[in-house]
Amino acid sequence: MKRYLEKIIQGNSLTVAEMMEASEYLFQEQTSDSEIAAFLVALKAKGESVDEIVGLVNVVRKHALKIDTTATNMLDNCGTGGDGSKSFNISTTAAFVMAGAGVTVAKHGNRSISSKTGSADVLEHLGVRLDFTPEEMKELLEMNGIAFLFAPHIHSGIKRVMKVRKDLGIPTIFNLIGPLTNPVDLDSQLLGIYRRDMIETMALAMNKLGRKRGVVVNGAGHMDEASLAGENHLAIIEDNQIKLITLTPEEVHLPVIPNAEITGGDSKDNAKILRSILDGESSVFRDTVLLNAGLGLFAHGTANSVQHGIELAAESIDSGRAKEKLDNLIHYSNKGAIAK
């Protein structure tokens, strides 16, 4: 660890192999909290490279709970958090909409980071368990087309690193990699990030980690979601190429809405918003979810454009299929079976 720390302090980036070896020390009991803290701070001061992100993600996934599923062409739409927007649970709601459109969604998530209520908080309030076994997650992915993968349950081996992060009180590389550490092998991904300067870096990392298609988005107002407030900055991954573009709501026939109008509340409030969207109610919340689900369906390849994705997302909601995916997840949580 000391050798790699010295290299980083000198301003040099680690290779994937070096970062993987250094990252293994983070899981070892003999590595002190001060060593972990020094490593994370040095990385942040230098600036995290693509290879360092990829190396750390490889190791975190290696130590994660294993989910052996026959489901294929899976997508996740987890964001990094950290935007401070206090928005409602956009990506969580969009996950059910995409599942209702026929995409298998391995929804990775956590408790609150930047919102008032995280994905785990709102789903728990709705009656979804957070402690699914690997076998249950496998069954949900294969039979329901969506499962919730609670990050602390999946990544129990990095509790000590999480404690050091909390003690440091500053963003580190772990604030970036969360969405990339999904334990299942994703073919595609929609990744929201609060740092606009890292859009291309994260896209390159996603591509290097094997995503065939993907979109990294930093929304208007620097949200880690696509926003109706103005210009969204995107990196699109396709055919091993990265294309940087911007997207406004007007371009996809959606209204311009200030971010302040999509503020959420506690888990009860956000559960009510989520339910209202899946029940088909028209609102700024629905329009925001349509944009994000549309982007996800485009990232997956189910839609041939974002506009097409928005149309498929609206159909998923209005047909009741998105709501059915949530109800099945709740029923399974309580009865151990998919609802008939």
Short mmCIF file of N, CA and C in Angstrom, two decimals, residues 77 88-100 105 107 119 122-123 126 146 225 270-279 285-286 288-290 292-293 313 316-317 322-323 325-326:
data_model
loop_
_atom_site.label_atom_id
_atom_site.label_comp_id
_atom_site.label_asym_id
_atom_site.label_seq_id
_atom_site.Cartn_x
_atom_site.Cartn_y
_atom_site.Cartn_z
N ASN A 77 -29.80 1.57 -13.45
CA ASN A 77 -29.89 3.03 -13.62
C ASN A 77 -29.58 3.76 -12.33
N PHE A 88 -37.22 13.89 -5.53
CA PHE A 88 -37.91 12.63 -5.23
C PHE A 88 -37.12 11.49 -5.86
N ASN A 89 -37.57 10.26 -5.66
CA ASN A 89 -36.79 9.09 -6.09
C ASN A 89 -36.99 8.83 -7.58
N ILE A 90 -36.26 9.58 -8.39
CA ILE A 90 -36.43 9.54 -9.85
C ILE A 90 -35.99 8.20 -10.43
N SER A 91 -34.75 7.80 -10.15
CA SER A 91 -34.23 6.59 -10.78
C SER A 91 -34.96 5.35 -10.30
N THR A 92 -35.39 5.34 -9.04
CA THR A 92 -36.13 4.19 -8.51
C THR A 92 -37.45 4.03 -9.26
N THR A 93 -38.17 5.14 -9.43
CA THR A 93 -39.44 5.09 -10.16
C THR A 93 -39.19 4.69 -11.61
N ALA A 94 -38.17 5.28 -12.23
CA ALA A 94 -37.85 4.98 -13.62
C ALA A 94 -37.49 3.51 -13.81
N ALA A 95 -36.90 2.89 -12.79
CA ALA A 95 -36.52 1.47 -12.89
C ALA A 95 -37.76 0.60 -13.13
N PHE A 96 -38.86 0.88 -12.43
CA PHE A 96 -40.09 0.10 -12.62
C PHE A 96 -40.69 0.37 -13.99
N VAL A 97 -40.55 1.61 -14.46
CA VAL A 97 -41.08 1.96 -15.78
C VAL A 97 -40.31 1.21 -16.87
N MET A 98 -38.99 1.14 -16.74
CA MET A 98 -38.19 0.41 -17.73
C MET A 98 -38.47 -1.09 -17.67
N ALA A 99 -38.65 -1.62 -16.44
CA ALA A 99 -38.99 -3.03 -16.30
C ALA A 99 -40.34 -3.32 -16.97
N GLY A 100 -41.28 -2.38 -16.80
CA GLY A 100 -42.59 -2.54 -17.44
C GLY A 100 -42.51 -2.49 -18.95
N VAL A 105 -34.10 -5.19 -15.09
CA VAL A 105 -33.41 -4.15 -14.33
C VAL A 105 -32.87 -4.70 -13.02
N LYS A 107 -31.63 -3.30 -10.08
CA LYS A 107 -31.59 -1.95 -9.49
C LYS A 107 -30.74 -1.94 -8.24
N SER A 119 -33.25 5.30 -2.42
CA SER A 119 -34.07 4.25 -3.03
C SER A 119 -34.46 3.19 -2.00
N VAL A 122 -37.38 4.52 0.37
CA VAL A 122 -38.73 4.58 -0.20
C VAL A 122 -39.27 3.18 -0.47
N LEU A 123 -38.42 2.27 -0.95
CA LEU A 123 -38.87 0.91 -1.22
C LEU A 123 -39.22 0.18 0.08
N LEU A 126 -42.56 1.18 1.10
CA LEU A 126 -43.58 0.57 0.25
C LEU A 126 -43.78 -0.92 0.56
N ILE A 146 -37.24 -7.39 -12.50
CA ILE A 146 -36.61 -6.34 -11.70
C ILE A 146 -36.40 -6.85 -10.29
N GLU A 225 -29.26 13.09 -12.27
CA GLU A 225 -30.38 12.58 -13.05
C GLU A 225 -30.55 13.50 -14.25
N ASN A 270 -42.33 10.45 -0.60
CA ASN A 270 -41.77 9.97 -1.87
C ASN A 270 -42.45 8.70 -2.35
N ALA A 271 -42.90 7.87 -1.42
CA ALA A 271 -43.65 6.68 -1.80
C ALA A 271 -44.97 7.09 -2.45
N LYS A 272 -45.58 8.14 -1.93
CA LYS A 272 -46.83 8.65 -2.50
C LYS A 272 -46.60 9.18 -3.91
N ILE A 273 -45.49 9.90 -4.12
CA ILE A 273 -45.16 10.42 -5.45
C ILE A 273 -44.92 9.26 -6.42
N LEU A 274 -44.13 8.28 -5.97
CA LEU A 274 -43.83 7.13 -6.82
C LEU A 274 -45.12 6.42 -7.23
N ARG A 275 -45.99 6.17 -6.26
CA ARG A 275 -47.26 5.51 -6.54
C ARG A 275 -48.11 6.32 -7.52
N SER A 276 -48.14 7.64 -7.33
CA SER A 276 -48.98 8.48 -8.20
C SER A 276 -48.51 8.40 -9.66
N ILE A 277 -47.19 8.32 -9.85
CA ILE A 277 -46.64 8.22 -11.20
C ILE A 277 -47.03 6.88 -11.82
N LEU A 278 -46.83 5.79 -11.08
CA LEU A 278 -47.14 4.47 -11.61
C LEU A 278 -48.65 4.26 -11.77
N ASP A 279 -49.45 5.06 -11.04
CA ASP A 279 -50.90 5.02 -11.21
C ASP A 279 -51.36 5.80 -12.44
N PHE A 285 -43.60 15.34 -11.92
CA PHE A 285 -42.86 14.15 -11.48
C PHE A 285 -42.89 13.09 -12.59
N ARG A 286 -44.06 12.89 -13.17
CA ARG A 286 -44.19 11.92 -14.26
C ARG A 286 -43.29 12.32 -15.44
N THR A 288 -40.61 14.05 -15.48
CA THR A 288 -39.20 13.83 -15.13
C THR A 288 -38.84 12.35 -15.25
N VAL A 289 -39.72 11.49 -14.79
CA VAL A 289 -39.49 10.05 -14.89
C VAL A 289 -39.50 9.60 -16.35
N LEU A 290 -40.40 10.16 -17.16
CA LEU A 290 -40.44 9.80 -18.58
C LEU A 290 -39.10 10.11 -19.25
N ASN A 292 -36.10 10.31 -17.80
CA ASN A 292 -35.05 9.42 -17.31
C ASN A 292 -35.25 7.98 -17.75
N ALA A 293 -36.49 7.50 -17.74
CA ALA A 293 -36.76 6.15 -18.22
C ALA A 293 -36.51 6.07 -19.72
N ALA A 313 -41.81 4.48 -22.40
CA ALA A 313 -41.97 4.68 -20.96
C ALA A 313 -43.41 5.06 -20.62
N SER A 316 -45.54 2.02 -20.83
CA SER A 316 -45.30 1.14 -19.68
C SER A 316 -46.14 1.57 -18.48
N ILE A 317 -46.22 2.87 -18.25
CA ILE A 317 -47.01 3.39 -17.14
C ILE A 317 -48.50 3.24 -17.42
N ALA A 322 -45.78 -1.10 -15.42
CA ALA A 322 -44.77 -0.59 -14.48
C ALA A 322 -45.23 -0.80 -13.04
N LYS A 323 -46.51 -0.50 -12.78
CA LYS A 323 -47.07 -0.68 -11.44
C LYS A 323 -47.06 -2.15 -11.04
N LYS A 325 -44.90 -4.39 -11.83
CA LYS A 325 -43.54 -4.78 -11.42
C LYS A 325 -43.28 -4.45 -9.96
N LEU A 326 -43.75 -3.27 -9.54
CA LEU A 326 -43.61 -2.88 -8.12
C LEU A 326 -44.46 -3.79 -7.24
#
